[in-house]
GROMACS .gro file of C-alpha atoms in nm:
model
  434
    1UNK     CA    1   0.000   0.000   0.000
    2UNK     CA    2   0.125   0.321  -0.113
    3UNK     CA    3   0.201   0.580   0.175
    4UNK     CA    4  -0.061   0.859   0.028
    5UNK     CA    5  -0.321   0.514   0.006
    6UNK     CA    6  -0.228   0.463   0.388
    7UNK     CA    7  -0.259   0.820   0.499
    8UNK     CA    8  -0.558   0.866   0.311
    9UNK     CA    9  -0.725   0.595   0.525
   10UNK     CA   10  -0.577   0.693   0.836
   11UNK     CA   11  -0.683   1.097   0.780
   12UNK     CA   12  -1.020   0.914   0.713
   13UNK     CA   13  -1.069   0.707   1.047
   14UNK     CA   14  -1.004   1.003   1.227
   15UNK     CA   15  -1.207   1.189   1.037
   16UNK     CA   16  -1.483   0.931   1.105
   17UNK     CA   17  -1.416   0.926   1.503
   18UNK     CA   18  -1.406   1.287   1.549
   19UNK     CA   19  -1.725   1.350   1.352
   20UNK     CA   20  -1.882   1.010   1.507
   21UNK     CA   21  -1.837   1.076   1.924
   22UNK     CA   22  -2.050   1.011   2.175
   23UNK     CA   23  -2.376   1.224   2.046
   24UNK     CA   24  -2.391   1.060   1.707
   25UNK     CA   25  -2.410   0.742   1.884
   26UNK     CA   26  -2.744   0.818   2.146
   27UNK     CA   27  -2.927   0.985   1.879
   28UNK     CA   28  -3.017   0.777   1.612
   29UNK     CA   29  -3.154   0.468   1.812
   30UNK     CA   30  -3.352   0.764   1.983
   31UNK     CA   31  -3.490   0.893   1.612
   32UNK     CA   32  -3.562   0.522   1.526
   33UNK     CA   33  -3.759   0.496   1.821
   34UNK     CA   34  -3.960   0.835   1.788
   35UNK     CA   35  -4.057   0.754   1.434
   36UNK     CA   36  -4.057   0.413   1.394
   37UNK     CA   37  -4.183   0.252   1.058
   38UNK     CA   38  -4.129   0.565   0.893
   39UNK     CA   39  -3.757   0.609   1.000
   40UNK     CA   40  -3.623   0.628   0.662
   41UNK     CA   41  -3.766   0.964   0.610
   42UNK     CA   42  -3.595   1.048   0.950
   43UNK     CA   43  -3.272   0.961   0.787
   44UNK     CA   44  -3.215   1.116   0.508
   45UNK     CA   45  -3.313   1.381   0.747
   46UNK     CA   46  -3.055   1.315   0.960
   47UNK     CA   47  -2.829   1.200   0.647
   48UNK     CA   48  -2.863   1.557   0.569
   49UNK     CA   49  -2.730   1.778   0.838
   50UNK     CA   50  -2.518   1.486   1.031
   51UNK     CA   51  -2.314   1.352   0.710
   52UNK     CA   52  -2.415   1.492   0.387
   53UNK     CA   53  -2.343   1.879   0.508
   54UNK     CA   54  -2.064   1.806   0.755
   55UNK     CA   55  -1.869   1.647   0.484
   56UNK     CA   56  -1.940   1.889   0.223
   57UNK     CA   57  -1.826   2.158   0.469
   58UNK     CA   58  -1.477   2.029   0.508
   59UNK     CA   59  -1.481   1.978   0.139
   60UNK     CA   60  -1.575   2.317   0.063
   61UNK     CA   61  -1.342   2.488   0.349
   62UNK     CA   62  -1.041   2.244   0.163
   63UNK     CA   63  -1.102   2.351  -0.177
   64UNK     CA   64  -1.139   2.761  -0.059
   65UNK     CA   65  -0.838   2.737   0.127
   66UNK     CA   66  -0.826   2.557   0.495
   67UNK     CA   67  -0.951   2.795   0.715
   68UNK     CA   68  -1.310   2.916   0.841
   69UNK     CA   69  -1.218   3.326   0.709
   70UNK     CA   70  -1.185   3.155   0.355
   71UNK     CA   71  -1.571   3.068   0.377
   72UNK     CA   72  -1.698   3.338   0.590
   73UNK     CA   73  -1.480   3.658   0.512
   74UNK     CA   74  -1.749   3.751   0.241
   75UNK     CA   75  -1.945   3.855   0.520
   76UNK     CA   76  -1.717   4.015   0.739
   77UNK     CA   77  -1.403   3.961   0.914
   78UNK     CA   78  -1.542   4.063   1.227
   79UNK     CA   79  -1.823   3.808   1.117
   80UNK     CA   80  -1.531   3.549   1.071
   81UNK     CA   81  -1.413   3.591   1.429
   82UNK     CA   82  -1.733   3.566   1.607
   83UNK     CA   83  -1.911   3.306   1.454
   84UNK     CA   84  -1.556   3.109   1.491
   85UNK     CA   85  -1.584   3.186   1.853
   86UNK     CA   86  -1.950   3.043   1.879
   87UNK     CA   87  -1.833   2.760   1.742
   88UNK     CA   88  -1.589   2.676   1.915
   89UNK     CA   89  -1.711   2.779   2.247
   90UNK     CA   90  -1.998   2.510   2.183
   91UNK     CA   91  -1.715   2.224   2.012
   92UNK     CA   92  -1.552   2.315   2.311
   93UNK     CA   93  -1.575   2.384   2.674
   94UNK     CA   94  -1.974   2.437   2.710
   95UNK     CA   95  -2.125   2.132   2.493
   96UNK     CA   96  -1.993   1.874   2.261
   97UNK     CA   97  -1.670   1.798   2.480
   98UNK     CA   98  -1.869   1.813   2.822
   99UNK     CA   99  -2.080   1.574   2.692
  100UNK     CA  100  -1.848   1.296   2.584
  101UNK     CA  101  -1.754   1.303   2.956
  102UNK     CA  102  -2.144   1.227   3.078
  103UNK     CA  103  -2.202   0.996   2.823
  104UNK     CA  104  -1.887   0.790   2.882
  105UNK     CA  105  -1.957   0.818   3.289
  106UNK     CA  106  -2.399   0.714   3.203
  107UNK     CA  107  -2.311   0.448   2.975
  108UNK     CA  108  -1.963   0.320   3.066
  109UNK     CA  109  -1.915   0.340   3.401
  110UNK     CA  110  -2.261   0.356   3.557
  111UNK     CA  111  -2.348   0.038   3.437
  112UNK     CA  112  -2.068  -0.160   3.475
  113UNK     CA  113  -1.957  -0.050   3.853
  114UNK     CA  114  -2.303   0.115   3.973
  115UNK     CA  115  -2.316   0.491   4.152
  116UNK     CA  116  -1.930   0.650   4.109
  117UNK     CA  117  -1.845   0.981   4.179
  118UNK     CA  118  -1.871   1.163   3.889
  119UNK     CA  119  -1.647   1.460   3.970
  120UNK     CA  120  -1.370   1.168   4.047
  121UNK     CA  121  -1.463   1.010   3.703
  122UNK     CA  122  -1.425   1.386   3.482
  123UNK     CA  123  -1.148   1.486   3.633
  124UNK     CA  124  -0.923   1.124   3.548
  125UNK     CA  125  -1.088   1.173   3.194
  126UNK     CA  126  -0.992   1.502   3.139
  127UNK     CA  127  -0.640   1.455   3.269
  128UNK     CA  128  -0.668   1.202   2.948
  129UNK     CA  129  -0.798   1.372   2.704
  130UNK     CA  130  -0.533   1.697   2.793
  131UNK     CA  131  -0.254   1.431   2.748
  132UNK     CA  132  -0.376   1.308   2.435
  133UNK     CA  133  -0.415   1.704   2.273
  134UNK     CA  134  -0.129   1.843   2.394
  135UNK     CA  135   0.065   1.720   2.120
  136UNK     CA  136  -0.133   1.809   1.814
  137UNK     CA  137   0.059   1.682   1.564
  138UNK     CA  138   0.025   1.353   1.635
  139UNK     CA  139  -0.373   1.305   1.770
  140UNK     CA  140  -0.462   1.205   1.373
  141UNK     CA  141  -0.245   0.891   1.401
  142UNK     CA  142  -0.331   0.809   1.742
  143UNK     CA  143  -0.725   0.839   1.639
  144UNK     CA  144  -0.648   0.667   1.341
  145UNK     CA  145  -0.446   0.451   1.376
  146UNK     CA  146  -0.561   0.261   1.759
  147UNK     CA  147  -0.909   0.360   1.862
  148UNK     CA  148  -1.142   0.366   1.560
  149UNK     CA  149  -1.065  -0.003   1.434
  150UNK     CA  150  -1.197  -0.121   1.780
  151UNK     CA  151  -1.514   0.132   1.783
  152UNK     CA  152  -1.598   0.036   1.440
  153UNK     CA  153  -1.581  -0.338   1.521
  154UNK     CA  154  -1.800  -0.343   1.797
  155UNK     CA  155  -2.073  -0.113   1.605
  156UNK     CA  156  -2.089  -0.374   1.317
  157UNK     CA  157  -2.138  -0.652   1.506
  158UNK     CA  158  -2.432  -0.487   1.695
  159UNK     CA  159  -2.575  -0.324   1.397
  160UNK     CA  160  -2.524  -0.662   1.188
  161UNK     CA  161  -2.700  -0.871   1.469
  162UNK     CA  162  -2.968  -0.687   1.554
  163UNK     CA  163  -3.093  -0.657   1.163
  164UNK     CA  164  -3.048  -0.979   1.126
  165UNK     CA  165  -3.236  -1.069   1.450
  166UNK     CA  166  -3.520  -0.760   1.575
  167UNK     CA  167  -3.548  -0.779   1.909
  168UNK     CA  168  -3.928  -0.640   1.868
  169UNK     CA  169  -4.183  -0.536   1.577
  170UNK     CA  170  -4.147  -0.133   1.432
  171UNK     CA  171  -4.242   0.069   1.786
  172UNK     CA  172  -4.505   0.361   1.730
  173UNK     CA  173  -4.501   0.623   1.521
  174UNK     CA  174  -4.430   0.945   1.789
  175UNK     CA  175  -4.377   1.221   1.567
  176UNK     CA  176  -4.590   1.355   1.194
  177UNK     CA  177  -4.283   1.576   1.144
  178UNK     CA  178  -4.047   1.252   1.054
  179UNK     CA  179  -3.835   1.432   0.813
  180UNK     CA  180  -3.762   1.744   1.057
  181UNK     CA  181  -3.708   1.503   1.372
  182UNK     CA  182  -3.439   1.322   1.194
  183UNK     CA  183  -3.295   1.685   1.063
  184UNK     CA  184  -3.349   1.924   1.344
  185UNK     CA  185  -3.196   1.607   1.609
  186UNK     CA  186  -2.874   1.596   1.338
  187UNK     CA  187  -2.779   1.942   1.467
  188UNK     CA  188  -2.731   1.816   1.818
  189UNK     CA  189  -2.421   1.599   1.657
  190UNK     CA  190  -2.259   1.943   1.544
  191UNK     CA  191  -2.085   1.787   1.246
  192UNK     CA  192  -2.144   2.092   1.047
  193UNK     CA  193  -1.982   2.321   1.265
  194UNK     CA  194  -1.712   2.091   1.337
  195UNK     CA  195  -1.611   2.061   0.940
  196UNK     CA  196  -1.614   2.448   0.837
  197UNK     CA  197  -1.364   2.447   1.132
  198UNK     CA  198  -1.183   2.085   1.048
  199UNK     CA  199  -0.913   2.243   0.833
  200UNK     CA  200  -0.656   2.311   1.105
  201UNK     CA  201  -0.650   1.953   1.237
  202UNK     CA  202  -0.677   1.839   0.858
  203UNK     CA  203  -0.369   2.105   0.784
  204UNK     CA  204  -0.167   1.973   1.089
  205UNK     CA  205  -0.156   1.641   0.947
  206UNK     CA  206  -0.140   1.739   0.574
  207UNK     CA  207   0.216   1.951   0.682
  208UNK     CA  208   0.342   1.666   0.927
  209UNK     CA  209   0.346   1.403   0.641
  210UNK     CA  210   0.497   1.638   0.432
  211UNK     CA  211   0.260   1.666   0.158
  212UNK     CA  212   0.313   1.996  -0.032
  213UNK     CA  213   0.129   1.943  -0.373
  214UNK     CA  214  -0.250   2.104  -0.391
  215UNK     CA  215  -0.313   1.809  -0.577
  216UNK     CA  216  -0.189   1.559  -0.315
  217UNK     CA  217  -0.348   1.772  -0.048
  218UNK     CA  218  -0.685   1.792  -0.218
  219UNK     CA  219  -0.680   1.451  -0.335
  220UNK     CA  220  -0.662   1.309   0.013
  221UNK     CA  221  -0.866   1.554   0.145
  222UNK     CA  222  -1.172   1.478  -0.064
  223UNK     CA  223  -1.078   1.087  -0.020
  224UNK     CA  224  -1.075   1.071   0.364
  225UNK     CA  225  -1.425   1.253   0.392
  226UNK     CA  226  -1.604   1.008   0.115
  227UNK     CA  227  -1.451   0.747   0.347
  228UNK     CA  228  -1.561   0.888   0.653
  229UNK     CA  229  -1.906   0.978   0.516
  230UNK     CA  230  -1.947   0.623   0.395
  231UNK     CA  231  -1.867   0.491   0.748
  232UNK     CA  232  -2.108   0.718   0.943
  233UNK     CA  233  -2.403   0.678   0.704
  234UNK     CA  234  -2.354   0.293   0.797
  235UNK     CA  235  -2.345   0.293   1.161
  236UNK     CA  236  -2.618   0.579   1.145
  237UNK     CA  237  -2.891   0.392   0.938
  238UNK     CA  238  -2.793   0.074   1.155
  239UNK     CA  239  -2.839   0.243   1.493
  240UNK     CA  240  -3.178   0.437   1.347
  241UNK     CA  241  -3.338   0.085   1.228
  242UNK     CA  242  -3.240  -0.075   1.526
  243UNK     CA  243  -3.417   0.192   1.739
  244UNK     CA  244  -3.737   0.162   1.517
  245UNK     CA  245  -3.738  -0.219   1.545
  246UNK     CA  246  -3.790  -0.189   1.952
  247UNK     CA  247  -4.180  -0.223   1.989
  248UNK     CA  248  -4.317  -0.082   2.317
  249UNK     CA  249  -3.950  -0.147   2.510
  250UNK     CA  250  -3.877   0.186   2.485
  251UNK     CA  251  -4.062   0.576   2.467
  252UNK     CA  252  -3.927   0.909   2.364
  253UNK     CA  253  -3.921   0.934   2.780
  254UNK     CA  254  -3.654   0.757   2.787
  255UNK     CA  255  -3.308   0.873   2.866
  256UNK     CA  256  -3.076   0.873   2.543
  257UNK     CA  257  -2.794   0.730   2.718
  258UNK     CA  258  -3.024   0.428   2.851
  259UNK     CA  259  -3.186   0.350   2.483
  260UNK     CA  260  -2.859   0.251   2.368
  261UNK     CA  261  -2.716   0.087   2.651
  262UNK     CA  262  -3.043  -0.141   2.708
  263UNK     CA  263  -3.058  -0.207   2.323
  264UNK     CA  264  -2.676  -0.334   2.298
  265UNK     CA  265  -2.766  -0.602   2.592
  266UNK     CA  266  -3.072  -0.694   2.414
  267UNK     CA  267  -2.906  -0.774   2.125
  268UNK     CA  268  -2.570  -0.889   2.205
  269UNK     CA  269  -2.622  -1.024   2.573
  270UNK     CA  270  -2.491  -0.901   2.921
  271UNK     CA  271  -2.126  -0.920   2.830
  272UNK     CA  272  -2.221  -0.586   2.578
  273UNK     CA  273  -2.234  -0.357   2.909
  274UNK     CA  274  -1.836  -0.425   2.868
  275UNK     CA  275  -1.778  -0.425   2.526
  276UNK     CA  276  -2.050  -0.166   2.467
  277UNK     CA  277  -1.861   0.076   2.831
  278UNK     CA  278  -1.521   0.027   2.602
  279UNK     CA  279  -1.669   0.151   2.321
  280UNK     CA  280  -1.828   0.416   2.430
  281UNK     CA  281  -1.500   0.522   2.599
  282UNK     CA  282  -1.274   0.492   2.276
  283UNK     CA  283  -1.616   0.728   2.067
  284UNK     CA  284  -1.561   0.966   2.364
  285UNK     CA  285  -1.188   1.036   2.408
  286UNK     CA  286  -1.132   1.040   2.028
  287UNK     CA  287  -1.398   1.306   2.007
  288UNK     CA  288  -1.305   1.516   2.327
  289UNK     CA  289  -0.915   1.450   2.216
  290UNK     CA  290  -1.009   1.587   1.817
  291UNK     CA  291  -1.243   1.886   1.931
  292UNK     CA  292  -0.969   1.984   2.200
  293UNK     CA  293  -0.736   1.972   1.971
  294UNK     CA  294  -0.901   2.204   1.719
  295UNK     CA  295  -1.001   2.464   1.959
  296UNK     CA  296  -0.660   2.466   2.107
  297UNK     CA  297  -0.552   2.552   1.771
  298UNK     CA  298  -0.814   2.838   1.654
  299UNK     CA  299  -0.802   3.063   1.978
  300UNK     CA  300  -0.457   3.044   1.941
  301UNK     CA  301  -0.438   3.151   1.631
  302UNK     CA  302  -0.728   3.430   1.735
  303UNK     CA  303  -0.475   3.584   1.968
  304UNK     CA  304  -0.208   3.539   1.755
  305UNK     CA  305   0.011   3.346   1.952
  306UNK     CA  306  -0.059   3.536   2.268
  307UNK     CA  307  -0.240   3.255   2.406
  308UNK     CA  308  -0.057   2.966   2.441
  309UNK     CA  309  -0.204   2.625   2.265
  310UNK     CA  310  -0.185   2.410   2.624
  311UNK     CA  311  -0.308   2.759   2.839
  312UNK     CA  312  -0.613   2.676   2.601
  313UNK     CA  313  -0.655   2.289   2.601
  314UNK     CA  314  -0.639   2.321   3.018
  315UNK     CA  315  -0.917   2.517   3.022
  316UNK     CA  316  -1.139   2.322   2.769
  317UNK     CA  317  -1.036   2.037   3.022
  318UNK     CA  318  -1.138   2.225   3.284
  319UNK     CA  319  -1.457   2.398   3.184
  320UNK     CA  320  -1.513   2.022   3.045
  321UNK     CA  321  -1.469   1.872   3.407
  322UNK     CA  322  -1.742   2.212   3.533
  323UNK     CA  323  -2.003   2.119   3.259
  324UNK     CA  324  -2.033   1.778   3.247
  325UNK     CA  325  -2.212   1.774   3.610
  326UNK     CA  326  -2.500   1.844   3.406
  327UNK     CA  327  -2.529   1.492   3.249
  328UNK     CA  328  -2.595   1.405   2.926
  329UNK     CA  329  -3.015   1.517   2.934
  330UNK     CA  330  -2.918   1.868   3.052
  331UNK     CA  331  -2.639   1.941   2.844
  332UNK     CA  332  -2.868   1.851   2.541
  333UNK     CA  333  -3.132   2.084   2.631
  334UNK     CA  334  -2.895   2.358   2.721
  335UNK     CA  335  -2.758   2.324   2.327
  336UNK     CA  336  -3.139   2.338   2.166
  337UNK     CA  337  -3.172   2.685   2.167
  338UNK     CA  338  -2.834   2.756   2.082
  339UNK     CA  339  -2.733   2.502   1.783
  340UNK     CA  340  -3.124   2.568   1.662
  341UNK     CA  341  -2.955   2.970   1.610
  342UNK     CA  342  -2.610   2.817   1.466
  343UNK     CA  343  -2.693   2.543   1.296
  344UNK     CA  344  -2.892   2.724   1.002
  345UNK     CA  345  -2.624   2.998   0.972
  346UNK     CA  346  -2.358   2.732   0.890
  347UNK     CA  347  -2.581   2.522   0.653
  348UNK     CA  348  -2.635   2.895   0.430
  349UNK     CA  349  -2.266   2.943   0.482
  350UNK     CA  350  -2.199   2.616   0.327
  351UNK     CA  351  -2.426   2.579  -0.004
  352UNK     CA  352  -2.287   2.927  -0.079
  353UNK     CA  353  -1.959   2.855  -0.016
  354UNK     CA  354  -2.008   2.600  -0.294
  355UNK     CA  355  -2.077   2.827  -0.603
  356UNK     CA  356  -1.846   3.107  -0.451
  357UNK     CA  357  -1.743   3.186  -0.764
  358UNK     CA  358  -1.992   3.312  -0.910
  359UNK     CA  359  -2.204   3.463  -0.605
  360UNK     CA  360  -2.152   3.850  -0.458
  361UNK     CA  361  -2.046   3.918  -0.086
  362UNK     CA  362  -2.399   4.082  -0.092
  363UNK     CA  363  -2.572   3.776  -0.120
  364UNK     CA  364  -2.359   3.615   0.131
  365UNK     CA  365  -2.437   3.904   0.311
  366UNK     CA  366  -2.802   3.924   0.258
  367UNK     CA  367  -2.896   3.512   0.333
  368UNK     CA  368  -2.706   3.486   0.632
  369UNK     CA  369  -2.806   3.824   0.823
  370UNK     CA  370  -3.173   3.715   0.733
  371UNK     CA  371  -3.114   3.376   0.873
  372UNK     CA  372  -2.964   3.446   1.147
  373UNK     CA  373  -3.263   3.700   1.224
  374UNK     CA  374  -3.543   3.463   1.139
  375UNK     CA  375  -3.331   3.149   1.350
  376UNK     CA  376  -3.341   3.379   1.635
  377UNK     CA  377  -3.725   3.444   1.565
  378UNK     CA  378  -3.796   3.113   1.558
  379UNK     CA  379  -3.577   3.007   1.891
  380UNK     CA  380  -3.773   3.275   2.092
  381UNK     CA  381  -4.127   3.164   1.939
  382UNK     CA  382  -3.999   2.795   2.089
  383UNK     CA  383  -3.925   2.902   2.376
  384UNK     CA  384  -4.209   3.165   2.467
  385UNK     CA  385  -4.479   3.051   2.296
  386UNK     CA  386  -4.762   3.295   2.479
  387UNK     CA  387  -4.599   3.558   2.256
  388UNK     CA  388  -4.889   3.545   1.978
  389UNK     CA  389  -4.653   3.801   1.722
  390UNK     CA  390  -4.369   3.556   1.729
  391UNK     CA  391  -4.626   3.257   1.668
  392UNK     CA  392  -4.793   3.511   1.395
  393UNK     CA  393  -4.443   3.524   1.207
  394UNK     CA  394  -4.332   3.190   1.252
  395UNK     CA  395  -4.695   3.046   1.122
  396UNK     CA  396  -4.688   3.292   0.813
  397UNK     CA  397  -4.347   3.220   0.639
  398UNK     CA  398  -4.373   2.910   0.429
  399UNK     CA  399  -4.198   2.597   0.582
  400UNK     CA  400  -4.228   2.757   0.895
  401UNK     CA  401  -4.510   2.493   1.055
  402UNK     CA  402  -4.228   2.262   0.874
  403UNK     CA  403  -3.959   2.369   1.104
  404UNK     CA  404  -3.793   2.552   0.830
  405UNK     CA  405  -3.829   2.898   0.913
  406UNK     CA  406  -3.542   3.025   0.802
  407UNK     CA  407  -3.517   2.891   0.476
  408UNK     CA  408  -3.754   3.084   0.272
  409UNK     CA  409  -3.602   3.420   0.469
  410UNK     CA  410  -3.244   3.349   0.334
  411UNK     CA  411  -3.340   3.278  -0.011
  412UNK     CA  412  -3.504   3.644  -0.010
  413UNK     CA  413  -3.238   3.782   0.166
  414UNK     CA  414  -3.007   3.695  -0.013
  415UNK     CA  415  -3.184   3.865  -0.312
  416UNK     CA  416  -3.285   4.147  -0.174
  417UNK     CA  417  -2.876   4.206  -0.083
  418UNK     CA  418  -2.817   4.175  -0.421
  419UNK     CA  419  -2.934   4.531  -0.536
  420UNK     CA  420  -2.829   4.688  -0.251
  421UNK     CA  421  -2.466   4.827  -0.244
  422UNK     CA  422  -2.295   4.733   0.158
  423UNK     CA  423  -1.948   4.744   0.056
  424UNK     CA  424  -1.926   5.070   0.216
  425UNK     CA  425  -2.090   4.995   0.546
  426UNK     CA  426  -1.905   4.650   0.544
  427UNK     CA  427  -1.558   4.833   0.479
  428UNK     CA  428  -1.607   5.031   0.791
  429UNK     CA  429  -1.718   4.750   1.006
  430UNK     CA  430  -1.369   4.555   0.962
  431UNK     CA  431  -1.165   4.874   0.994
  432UNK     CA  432  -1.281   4.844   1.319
  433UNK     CA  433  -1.056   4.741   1.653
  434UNK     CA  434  -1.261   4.386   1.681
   0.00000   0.00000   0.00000
């Protein structure tokens, strides 16, 4: 095997374990279960915004140049660096990392050894995962190269099993809004915002094997996602059928974390609370390793230099260690709200990003101020719903009784920026001391 085959593969594992962690594996069984017979609509739902877009992203951010300004300068610079922050602060210390620390401790460690201390149990993890960031350069061959083969084995054999012996009949259908369940839940993986931001661990490797041709670089590149993306949509539609063929063992009550554990013994026996706790460990420490690693990277770079790359993977392990006390239920519902707000912003950001060629900054401009505007809108109507002018809106705009209110509003706005001149306005904006 050639050494560009071989790193190809190995960029591609990792790939597939940082974008696969610990929330891509309590979801789907969870959609399967809310929609039941009709859980193929679900997924391509959940296709869309947890593989098809996330991979896409870090195609699109390769081909513009590696870095999240390359895609999002058309907006602003000052745009650049605080949607970068968002990002990152949710990759980071306040969501996706926290929560491969619950998940590990609900489903690994919980029930295996009973009631632990979970404070004891975060802060041995952490001390881990700071170990395993702290040298960048290498955390793509460790990923690679150790923990995914033994993640991926374990998946197949449940996912293999189970289709080939349902533990039940389809459960009830839960949900009329299949499609959106399958999309709106694929935000809570935050694969998107992950790949538009994917470039700097992608980079790191790219440089450290010493490949300097655009062609080599792009060539592997676009290799390791399709072989990432072909991975996850495996284990996803296996996990999401499994979850619909569950009967009445199960309701959207349910805690995530238990769904999957319950549904590994059912299908692969007691010894699975092992197998299934090692797992789960390897999905989680790859992901918390990946994500530290990246936001290490960015807010250095932010600061240019000024803060140190291990002053900043300490205090993702620490914030980490803070926010996981919330378990795996709470984190979740603290992230609604704020990936429903990010989520549609980065999906714009990415289908323009694909014909930026031939689009204007003003219609970069235009969708994603709109969105953003009409996500926010739609967050607020969600979460006060006795406010009859934000149910008005929301219940006006096509798609919106779809979930989609934004859509519609970033198509127009995009338009409408079209014929109006903000090169001016936007000039002054990035002159600014931001």
């Amino acid at each position: 095997m050639g050494h560009k085959r071989k790193d190809t593969i190995v960029l591609g594992l990792a790939l597939f374990s940082i974008f696969f962690g610990a929330g891509n594996l309590i979801f789907p069984p969870y959609i399967g279960i809310l929609t039941g017979k009709n859980y193929m609509y679900a997924l391509i739902g959940f296709f869309i915004t947890g593989i098809f877009l996330p991979h896409m992203g870090l195609v699109v951010v390769s081909v513009l140049g590696g870095t999240l300004g390359d895609l999002t300068d058309r907006v602003s610079r000052n745009f650049t660096k605080v949607l970068g922050s968002l990002i990152m602060l949710s990759l980071g210390p306040f969501l996706a990392v926290p929560r491969t620390a619950a998940t590990a401790f609900e489903m690994a460690l919980v029930p295996n050894f009973g009631k632990i201390n979970p404070l004891i149990f975060s802060i041995i993890y952490f001390v881990i995962v700071w170990i395993l960031a702290i040298n960048s350069n290498s955390v793509v061959d460790k990923v690679g190269k150790i923990l995914t083969p033994i993640l991926l084995l374990f998946l197949g054999l449940l996912i293999i099993k189970g289709i080939a012996n349902p533990i039940s009949s389809f459960s009830p259908s839960y949900t009329n809004q299949n499609f959106y369940t399958g999309f709106s839940t694929g935000y809570q993986t935050m694969d998107a915002l992950g790949s538009i931001l994917t470039g700097f661990l992608m980079l790191t490797f790219l440089d450290s094997k010493k490949y300097t041709e655009k062609k080599d670089r792009m060539e592997i590149s676009v290799k390791a996602s399709i072989l990432s993306g072909i991975l996850i949509l495996f284990i996803y539609g296996g996990l999401i059928r499994l979850g619909a063929y569950t009967g009445t063992i199960f309701t959207p009550s349910d805690e995530k974390t238990y769904i999957m554990t319950e549904i590994s013994k059912l299908i692969l026996g007691s010894f699975s609370k092992i197998a299934l706790g090692l797992c789960i460990t390897f999905a989680c420490f790859t992901t918390a390793t990946g994500l530290t690693s990246i936001v290490g990277e960015y807010f250095q770079n932010l600061s240019n230099g000024k803060i140190k790359y291990k002053v900043i993977v300490t205090l993702v392990c620490v914030s980490g260690i803070i926010f996981s006390a919330f378990g795996v239920e709470g984190i979740i519902k603290i992230a609604v709200p704020i990936l429903s707000i990010l989520y549609p912003v980065v999906i714009v950001l990415i289908l323009l990003g694909a014909f930026s060629k031939i689009l204007p900054d003003r219609i970069y401009q235009g969708a994603t101020i709109f969105t953003l505007i009409f996500s926010i809108i739609d967050v607020a109507n969600k979460s006060f719903p006795n406010i009859k002018l934000l149910e008005k809106i929301v219940s006006t705009i096509p798609l919106g009784k779809y979930g989609f209110v934004w859509v519609i509003p970033s198509i127009v706005g995009g338009i409408l920026f079209s014929f109006i001149k903000m090169d001016k306005i936007l000039e002054k904006e990035d002159k600014s001391p931001i």
